[in-house]
Amino acid sequence: MIATIRKAWDIPELRKKIIFTLLILLIFRIGNAITVPYVDTATLSSYLNSQTTTILGLYNVMSGGAFAQATVFALSIQPYINSSIIIQLLTVAIPALERLAKEGGEEGRKKIQSITRYATVAIAILQAFGYYMIMKRYDILTDQGIWPALVIIVSFIAGSSFVMWMGEQVTEFGIGNGISIILFAGIMSRVPSMVSGMYEGVVTWSGVRSGALTEQTLLDAGYTATNAKYMLEQALAPWSVVLILVGILALIVFIVFINSAERRIPVQYAKRQVGRKMYGGQTSTLPMKVNMSGVLPIIFAQSIASLPATIMAFTGVGEEGSFSYKLSQFLDTKSVLYMVVYFILIIGFSYFYSTIQFNPVEIANNLKKQGGFIPGFRPGKPTVDFIRKVLNKVTLFGAIYLGIVAMVPLLAGMVIKHSSLGIGGTSVIIIVGVALETVRALESQMLMRQYKGFLE
């Protein structure tokens, strides 16, 4: 990866694209440091730190911590991701959109992109209003009224729209994959805070072990009962830090291995004579990526599985021993029921996305039109059945892989009793996936430049 970036930097044309991308990321980081007015950021950060296992914690990670600070870019790229997923699903469900995507060409792609932008603004309006209502409900605002509400909501909407625009500029004028790179930058910006959090966790563990730090001493120091309990839960033993680092490295190696894994179906093209020339007769392959749906099944599954915990966080939990308290413990993100439901949802969404992205009937028809066939299977229904059978096996393996990556941080969090690891697997998949995509994009641009120079 470093060698590829160094080679790309030596090419003036690619150097300009890299510098442009870095300038966009600098603007993104500056926007993440500018907070909107009328918000008590200290109280908001304390509240969201206690909600790390809910959907709010997922939004905070995806925004690089900007969500907990109520910055201008607090909503980050989430509205665009949600609108892209929704439009992708509607493209399959609505025939007009499906025709526009398949037969519209470049003009159809631009129309779908325009629809996605409008949907992004609509989702940003809903999320900004919901975010404002959360802050109003928990007295996080320093001033209330129509004007503060309008300023806060409009700031969030404008910030999300501007982030979407920056992502498109990186895709067009930068090194490509603009939305993914902004998401990557947001998650990577949390690395220093994670390191300092581990250090503080070790210090807390040392204080708890020596008896100098207890819940009573924290209460006497002015902490609330919730904050004192949360601080004690962040205690990390030194061996836990080593376990986390080794686990992250192993997870990265595992993700890189699976991301490059694919099942190749052999395809033979029949010979045909056109005039005096003979065409065809080549042997090719039909590749199927093991993880063709990326990280989307994990994000969707986590959003749905953490919905009960999110609702409980909004409505409040009763006293210990009450029915609502027992129900919250039963539906908590650290419970066995949550992990089982989470794993099943990941597998379900993996199959759902694989069927959207890889249509066996369409693939078989295309092979038949091009004079291709899979050895041992006749064109038509036998080929469709074989492709579907292979697709189901590959998808199952990919779904289990995603489930393992998502569940390992949860299980590790239960072992070391640290709640902030619940979304670590999602972050690692995004970081590794975007890094690999960026390297491939740079390599393809360097290859195109070599071909261009040869032809000229």
Coordinates of C-alpha atoms in Angstrom, one line a residue:
M1 CA 0.0 0.0 0.0
I2 CA 2.8 2.5 1.0
A3 CA 4.7 1.5 -2.2
T4 CA 1.6 2.2 -4.4
I5 CA 1.1 5.6 -2.8
R6 CA 4.8 6.5 -3.2
K7 CA 4.7 5.5 -6.9
A8 CA 1.4 7.5 -7.4
W9 CA 3.0 10.6 -5.7
D10 CA 5.8 10.5 -8.3
I11 CA 3.3 11.0 -11.1
P12 CA 2.3 14.7 -11.4
E13 CA -1.2 14.0 -12.5
L14 CA -1.9 11.7 -9.6
R15 CA 0.0 13.9 -7.1
K16 CA -2.6 16.7 -7.8
K17 CA -5.4 14.3 -7.2
I18 CA -3.9 13.1 -3.9
I19 CA -3.3 16.8 -2.8
F20 CA -6.9 17.7 -3.7
T21 CA -8.2 14.7 -1.7
L22 CA -6.1 15.7 1.3
L23 CA -7.4 19.3 1.2
I24 CA -11.0 18.0 1.2
L25 CA -10.2 15.8 4.2
L26 CA -8.7 18.9 5.9
I27 CA -11.9 20.8 5.4
F28 CA -13.8 17.9 6.7
R29 CA -11.7 17.7 9.9
I30 CA -12.1 21.5 10.4
G31 CA -15.9 21.2 10.1
N32 CA -15.8 18.4 12.6
A33 CA -14.2 20.9 15.1
I34 CA -16.9 23.6 14.7
T35 CA -19.8 23.1 17.1
V36 CA -23.3 24.4 16.5
P37 CA -24.5 27.1 18.9
Y38 CA -27.0 26.6 21.8
V39 CA -25.7 23.1 22.7
D40 CA -24.1 22.1 25.9
T41 CA -21.4 19.8 24.3
A42 CA -20.0 18.5 27.7
T43 CA -23.5 17.2 28.7
L44 CA -24.2 15.8 25.3
S45 CA -20.8 14.0 25.2
S46 CA -21.4 12.5 28.6
Y47 CA -24.9 11.3 27.5
L48 CA -23.7 9.7 24.3
N49 CA -20.8 8.0 26.0
S50 CA -23.3 6.1 28.0
Q51 CA -25.2 5.1 24.8
T52 CA -22.2 3.4 23.0
T53 CA -24.2 0.2 22.5
T54 CA -27.2 1.9 20.9
I55 CA -27.7 3.2 17.3
L56 CA -26.5 6.6 18.6
G57 CA -23.1 5.0 19.4
L58 CA -23.0 3.7 15.8
Y59 CA -23.7 7.2 14.4
N60 CA -21.0 8.6 16.7
V61 CA -18.4 6.2 15.4
M62 CA -19.3 6.7 11.8
S63 CA -19.0 10.5 12.2
G64 CA -15.6 10.3 13.9
G65 CA -16.9 11.5 17.2
A66 CA -18.5 14.6 15.7
F67 CA -22.0 13.4 16.6
A68 CA -21.1 13.5 20.4
Q69 CA -19.8 17.1 20.0
A70 CA -22.8 18.4 17.9
T71 CA -20.5 19.9 15.3
V72 CA -21.6 21.2 11.9
F73 CA -20.7 17.8 10.3
A74 CA -22.4 15.8 13.1
L75 CA -24.6 13.8 10.7
S76 CA -21.5 13.2 8.5
I77 CA -22.1 10.9 5.6
Q78 CA -24.9 8.8 7.2
P79 CA -27.8 10.4 5.4
Y80 CA -26.1 9.8 2.0
I81 CA -25.4 6.2 2.9
N82 CA -29.0 5.6 4.0
S83 CA -30.4 7.2 0.9
S84 CA -28.0 5.2 -1.4
I85 CA -29.2 2.0 0.2
I86 CA -32.9 3.0 0.0
I87 CA -32.6 4.0 -3.7
Q88 CA -30.7 0.7 -4.4
L89 CA -33.5 -1.3 -2.9
L90 CA -36.2 0.7 -4.7
T91 CA -34.3 0.1 -8.0
V92 CA -35.1 -3.6 -7.5
A93 CA -38.7 -3.0 -6.3
I94 CA -39.8 -0.3 -8.8
P95 CA -39.6 -1.3 -12.5
A96 CA -39.2 2.3 -13.7
L97 CA -36.1 2.8 -11.6
E98 CA -34.8 -0.6 -12.7
R99 CA -35.2 0.3 -16.4
L100 CA -33.5 3.7 -15.7
A101 CA -30.5 2.0 -14.1
K102 CA -30.1 -0.8 -16.7
E103 CA -31.1 0.9 -19.9
G104 CA -30.7 4.6 -19.2
G105 CA -26.9 4.7 -19.6
E106 CA -25.0 7.8 -18.5
E107 CA -28.2 9.9 -18.4
G108 CA -30.0 7.3 -16.3
R109 CA -27.1 7.2 -13.9
K110 CA -27.2 11.0 -13.5
K111 CA -31.0 10.9 -12.8
I112 CA -30.6 8.2 -10.1
Q113 CA -27.7 10.2 -8.6
S114 CA -30.0 13.3 -8.5
I115 CA -32.7 11.3 -6.8
T116 CA -30.2 10.1 -4.3
R117 CA -29.2 13.7 -3.5
Y118 CA -32.8 14.7 -2.9
A119 CA -33.3 11.7 -0.7
T120 CA -30.2 12.6 1.3
V121 CA -31.5 16.0 2.1
A122 CA -34.9 14.5 3.1
I123 CA -33.2 12.0 5.5
A124 CA -30.9 14.7 6.8
I125 CA -34.0 16.8 7.7
L126 CA -35.5 13.9 9.6
Q127 CA -32.2 13.0 11.4
A128 CA -31.5 16.7 12.3
F129 CA -35.0 17.1 13.8
G130 CA -34.7 13.9 15.7
Y131 CA -31.2 14.9 17.0
Y132 CA -32.6 18.2 18.1
M133 CA -35.5 16.5 19.9
I134 CA -33.1 14.2 21.8
M135 CA -31.1 17.2 23.0
K136 CA -34.3 19.1 24.0
R137 CA -35.7 16.1 25.9
Y138 CA -32.5 15.6 28.0
D139 CA -32.0 19.4 28.6
I140 CA -28.7 19.5 26.6
L141 CA -29.6 22.9 25.0
T142 CA -28.4 26.1 26.5
D143 CA -31.3 28.0 25.0
Q144 CA -34.7 26.9 23.7
G145 CA -37.1 28.5 21.3
I146 CA -37.9 28.6 17.6
W147 CA -34.7 30.5 16.6
P148 CA -32.2 28.1 18.4
A149 CA -34.1 25.1 16.9
L150 CA -34.0 26.6 13.4
V151 CA -30.3 27.3 13.7
I152 CA -29.4 23.9 15.0
I153 CA -31.5 21.9 12.5
V154 CA -30.4 24.0 9.5
S155 CA -26.7 23.7 10.5
F156 CA -27.0 19.9 10.7
I157 CA -28.7 19.7 7.3
A158 CA -26.3 22.1 5.6
G159 CA -23.3 20.2 7.1
S160 CA -24.6 16.9 5.8
S161 CA -25.3 18.3 2.3
F162 CA -21.8 19.8 2.2
V163 CA -20.1 16.5 3.2
M164 CA -22.1 14.8 0.4
W165 CA -20.8 17.4 -2.0
M166 CA -17.2 17.0 -0.8
G167 CA -17.4 13.2 -1.3
E168 CA -18.6 13.7 -4.9
Q169 CA -15.8 16.1 -5.6
V170 CA -13.2 13.6 -4.3
T171 CA -14.8 10.9 -6.6
E172 CA -14.7 13.3 -9.6
F173 CA -11.4 15.2 -9.1
G174 CA -9.6 13.2 -6.4
I175 CA -8.4 9.6 -6.2
G176 CA -12.0 8.2 -6.2
N177 CA -14.3 6.5 -3.7
G178 CA -15.0 9.9 -2.1
I179 CA -17.8 8.9 0.2
S180 CA -15.8 5.9 1.5
I181 CA -12.7 8.0 2.0
I182 CA -14.6 10.5 4.1
L183 CA -16.1 7.7 6.2
F184 CA -12.6 6.2 6.5
A185 CA -11.2 9.6 7.7
G186 CA -13.9 10.0 10.3
I187 CA -13.3 6.6 11.8
M188 CA -9.5 7.0 11.7
S189 CA -9.8 10.3 13.5
R190 CA -10.9 8.4 16.6
V191 CA -7.7 6.4 16.9
P192 CA -5.9 9.0 19.1
S193 CA -8.9 9.1 21.4
M194 CA -9.0 5.3 21.5
V195 CA -5.4 5.2 22.5
S196 CA -5.9 7.8 25.3
G197 CA -9.0 6.0 26.4
M198 CA -7.0 2.8 26.8
Y199 CA -4.4 4.7 28.8
E200 CA -7.1 6.2 31.0
G201 CA -8.7 2.7 31.4
V202 CA -5.4 1.3 32.6
V203 CA -5.0 4.2 35.1
T204 CA -8.6 3.6 36.3
W205 CA -8.0 -0.1 36.7
S206 CA -4.9 0.7 38.8
G207 CA -6.9 3.0 41.0
V208 CA -9.7 0.5 41.4
R209 CA -7.2 -2.3 42.2
S210 CA -5.5 -0.2 44.8
G211 CA -8.8 0.8 46.4
A212 CA -8.3 4.5 45.8
L213 CA -11.0 4.7 43.2
T214 CA -14.5 3.5 44.2
E215 CA -18.0 4.5 43.4
Q216 CA -18.3 6.3 46.7
T217 CA -15.1 8.3 46.1
L218 CA -16.3 9.4 42.7
L219 CA -19.7 10.4 44.2
D220 CA -17.9 12.4 46.8
A221 CA -15.8 14.1 44.1
G222 CA -19.0 15.4 42.4
Y223 CA -19.7 12.7 39.8
T224 CA -23.3 11.5 39.3
A225 CA -24.2 7.9 39.9
T226 CA -24.5 7.2 36.2
N227 CA -21.1 8.8 35.4
A228 CA -19.4 7.1 38.3
K229 CA -20.7 3.7 37.1
Y230 CA -19.6 4.4 33.5
M231 CA -16.1 5.5 34.6
L232 CA -15.6 2.3 36.6
E233 CA -16.8 0.2 33.7
Q234 CA -14.0 1.7 31.5
A235 CA -11.3 0.2 33.7
L236 CA -8.9 -1.8 31.5
A237 CA -6.3 -4.3 32.8
P238 CA -2.9 -4.2 31.0
W239 CA -3.4 -7.7 29.7
S240 CA -6.7 -6.6 28.1
V241 CA -4.9 -3.9 26.1
V242 CA -2.5 -6.5 24.7
L243 CA -5.5 -8.8 23.9
I244 CA -7.2 -5.9 22.1
L245 CA -4.2 -5.0 20.0
V246 CA -3.5 -8.7 19.0
G247 CA -7.2 -9.1 18.2
I248 CA -7.3 -6.1 16.0
L249 CA -4.2 -7.2 14.0
A250 CA -5.6 -10.7 13.6
L251 CA -8.9 -9.2 12.5
I252 CA -7.2 -7.1 9.9
V253 CA -5.3 -10.1 8.5
F254 CA -8.6 -12.1 8.4
I255 CA -10.5 -9.3 6.6
V256 CA -7.8 -8.8 4.0
F257 CA -7.7 -12.5 3.3
I258 CA -11.5 -12.7 2.9
N259 CA -11.8 -9.5 0.9
S260 CA -9.6 -10.9 -1.8
A261 CA -11.2 -14.4 -1.8
E262 CA -13.5 -15.3 -4.6
R263 CA -15.1 -18.4 -6.2
R264 CA -14.4 -18.7 -9.9
I265 CA -16.8 -20.7 -12.1
P266 CA -15.1 -21.8 -15.3
V267 CA -16.8 -20.5 -18.5
Q268 CA -16.2 -21.9 -22.1
Y269 CA -17.1 -19.8 -25.1
A270 CA -18.2 -21.7 -28.2
K271 CA -16.3 -21.1 -31.5
R272 CA -18.2 -19.3 -34.2
Q273 CA -17.2 -18.2 -37.7
V274 CA -17.9 -14.7 -38.9
G275 CA -16.9 -14.3 -42.6
R276 CA -13.5 -15.8 -42.9
K277 CA -12.5 -15.3 -39.2
M278 CA -13.1 -17.7 -36.3
Y279 CA -14.2 -16.1 -33.0
G280 CA -14.6 -17.7 -29.5
G281 CA -13.1 -20.8 -28.1
Q282 CA -11.6 -19.1 -25.1
T283 CA -11.9 -20.3 -21.6
S284 CA -12.7 -17.7 -18.9
T285 CA -14.1 -17.6 -15.4
L286 CA -17.1 -16.1 -13.7
P287 CA -15.9 -14.6 -10.3
M288 CA -18.0 -14.5 -7.2
K289 CA -16.6 -12.5 -4.3
V290 CA -17.0 -14.2 -0.9
N291 CA -18.1 -10.9 0.7
M292 CA -19.9 -9.1 -2.1
S293 CA -22.2 -7.1 0.2
G294 CA -19.4 -5.4 2.1
V295 CA -20.2 -4.0 5.5
L296 CA -23.9 -3.1 4.8
P297 CA -25.4 -6.3 6.4
I298 CA -23.6 -5.5 9.7
I299 CA -24.8 -1.8 9.7
F300 CA -28.4 -2.7 8.9
A301 CA -28.4 -5.7 11.4
Q302 CA -26.9 -3.5 14.1
S303 CA -29.4 -0.7 13.5
I304 CA -32.4 -3.1 13.9
A305 CA -30.9 -5.3 16.7
S306 CA -30.0 -2.3 18.8
L307 CA -33.5 -0.7 18.3
P308 CA -34.9 -2.0 21.6
A309 CA -31.9 -0.7 23.6
T310 CA -32.3 2.7 21.8
I311 CA -36.0 2.9 22.6
M312 CA -35.2 2.0 26.2
A313 CA -32.6 4.8 26.3
F314 CA -35.2 7.3 25.1
T315 CA -38.1 6.2 27.3
G316 CA -36.0 5.4 30.4
V317 CA -35.6 2.3 32.6
G318 CA -37.4 1.7 35.8
E319 CA -35.9 0.9 39.2
E320 CA -34.0 -2.3 39.8
G321 CA -36.3 -5.2 40.1
S322 CA -39.1 -3.7 38.1
F323 CA -40.5 -5.2 34.9
S324 CA -39.0 -2.5 32.6
Y325 CA -35.6 -3.0 34.3
K326 CA -35.7 -6.8 33.7
L327 CA -36.9 -6.2 30.1
S328 CA -34.0 -3.8 29.5
Q329 CA -31.5 -6.4 30.8
F330 CA -33.1 -9.1 28.6
L331 CA -32.9 -6.9 25.5
D332 CA -29.5 -5.2 26.3
T333 CA -26.8 -5.3 23.7
K334 CA -24.7 -7.4 26.0
S335 CA -27.3 -10.1 26.4
V336 CA -27.2 -13.5 24.7
L337 CA -30.6 -12.8 23.0
Y338 CA -29.1 -9.7 21.3
M339 CA -26.1 -11.6 20.0
V340 CA -28.3 -14.4 18.6
V341 CA -30.7 -12.0 16.9
Y342 CA -27.7 -9.9 15.6
F343 CA -26.0 -12.9 14.1
I344 CA -29.2 -14.1 12.4
L345 CA -29.9 -10.6 11.0
I346 CA -26.4 -10.4 9.5
I347 CA -26.9 -13.7 7.7
G348 CA -30.4 -12.6 6.5
F349 CA -29.2 -9.3 5.1
S350 CA -26.1 -10.9 3.5
Y351 CA -28.4 -13.2 1.5
F352 CA -30.7 -10.2 0.7
Y353 CA -27.9 -8.1 -0.7
S354 CA -26.3 -11.0 -2.6
T355 CA -29.6 -11.6 -4.5
I356 CA -29.8 -7.9 -5.3
Q357 CA -26.2 -7.7 -6.7
F358 CA -25.9 -11.1 -8.4
N359 CA -28.9 -12.3 -10.4
P360 CA -28.3 -15.9 -11.6
V361 CA -31.1 -15.6 -14.3
E362 CA -29.5 -12.5 -15.8
I363 CA -26.0 -13.9 -15.7
A364 CA -27.1 -17.1 -17.4
N365 CA -28.9 -15.1 -20.1
N366 CA -25.9 -13.0 -20.7
L367 CA -23.7 -16.0 -21.0
K368 CA -26.1 -17.6 -23.5
K369 CA -26.2 -14.4 -25.6
Q370 CA -22.4 -14.3 -25.7
G371 CA -22.1 -17.9 -26.7
G372 CA -20.7 -18.9 -23.3
F373 CA -21.6 -22.0 -21.2
I374 CA -20.4 -23.6 -18.0
P375 CA -18.9 -27.0 -18.8
G376 CA -21.2 -29.8 -17.7
F377 CA -24.4 -27.7 -17.6
R378 CA -26.7 -26.9 -20.5
P379 CA -27.7 -23.2 -21.1
G380 CA -30.9 -22.1 -19.5
K381 CA -32.4 -23.5 -16.3
P382 CA -29.6 -26.0 -15.5
T383 CA -27.0 -23.1 -15.6
V384 CA -29.3 -20.9 -13.5
D385 CA -29.7 -23.6 -10.9
F386 CA -26.0 -24.2 -10.7
I387 CA -25.1 -20.5 -10.4
R388 CA -27.7 -20.1 -7.7
K389 CA -26.4 -23.1 -5.8
V390 CA -22.9 -21.8 -5.9
L391 CA -24.1 -18.3 -4.9
N392 CA -25.9 -19.7 -1.8
K393 CA -22.8 -21.5 -0.6
V394 CA -20.5 -18.5 -1.2
T395 CA -23.0 -16.2 0.5
L396 CA -23.3 -18.5 3.5
F397 CA -19.6 -18.4 4.0
G398 CA -19.4 -14.7 3.6
A399 CA -22.3 -14.2 6.0
I400 CA -20.6 -16.4 8.6
Y401 CA -17.4 -14.3 8.1
L402 CA -19.3 -11.1 8.7
G403 CA -21.0 -12.6 11.7
I404 CA -17.7 -13.6 13.2
V405 CA -16.1 -10.2 12.6
A406 CA -19.2 -8.5 14.2
M407 CA -19.4 -10.9 17.2
V408 CA -15.7 -11.1 18.2
P409 CA -15.6 -7.5 19.6
L410 CA -18.9 -8.2 21.5
L411 CA -17.5 -11.3 23.1
A412 CA -14.2 -9.6 23.8
G413 CA -16.1 -6.8 25.5
M414 CA -17.8 -9.3 27.7
V415 CA -14.5 -11.0 28.6
I416 CA -12.6 -7.8 29.5
K417 CA -15.8 -6.1 30.6
H418 CA -15.4 -3.1 28.4
S419 CA -18.5 -1.8 26.6
S420 CA -16.9 0.4 23.9
L421 CA -15.8 -2.6 21.7
G422 CA -19.3 -3.3 20.5
I423 CA -18.8 -1.6 17.1
G424 CA -15.1 -2.3 16.7
G425 CA -15.7 -5.0 14.0
T426 CA -17.7 -2.7 11.8
S427 CA -15.0 0.0 12.0
V428 CA -12.2 -2.4 11.2
I429 CA -14.1 -3.8 8.1
I430 CA -14.7 -0.2 6.8
I431 CA -11.1 0.9 7.4
V432 CA -9.5 -2.2 5.7
G433 CA -12.1 -2.3 2.9
V434 CA -11.6 1.4 2.0
A435 CA -7.8 1.2 2.2
L436 CA -7.8 -1.8 -0.2
E437 CA -10.3 0.0 -2.6
T438 CA -8.1 3.1 -2.6
V439 CA -5.0 1.2 -3.4
R440 CA -6.8 -0.6 -6.3
A441 CA -8.1 2.8 -7.6
L442 CA -4.6 4.2 -7.6
E443 CA -3.2 1.1 -9.3
S444 CA -5.9 1.2 -12.0
Q445 CA -5.2 5.0 -12.6
M446 CA -1.5 4.3 -12.9
L447 CA -2.2 1.4 -15.3
M448 CA -4.5 3.6 -17.5
R449 CA -1.8 6.3 -17.6
Q450 CA 0.8 3.8 -18.8
Y451 CA -1.6 2.6 -21.6
K452 CA -2.3 6.2 -22.5
G453 CA 1.4 7.0 -22.8
F454 CA 2.0 3.9 -24.9
L455 CA -0.8 4.8 -27.3
E456 CA 0.3 8.4 -27.7

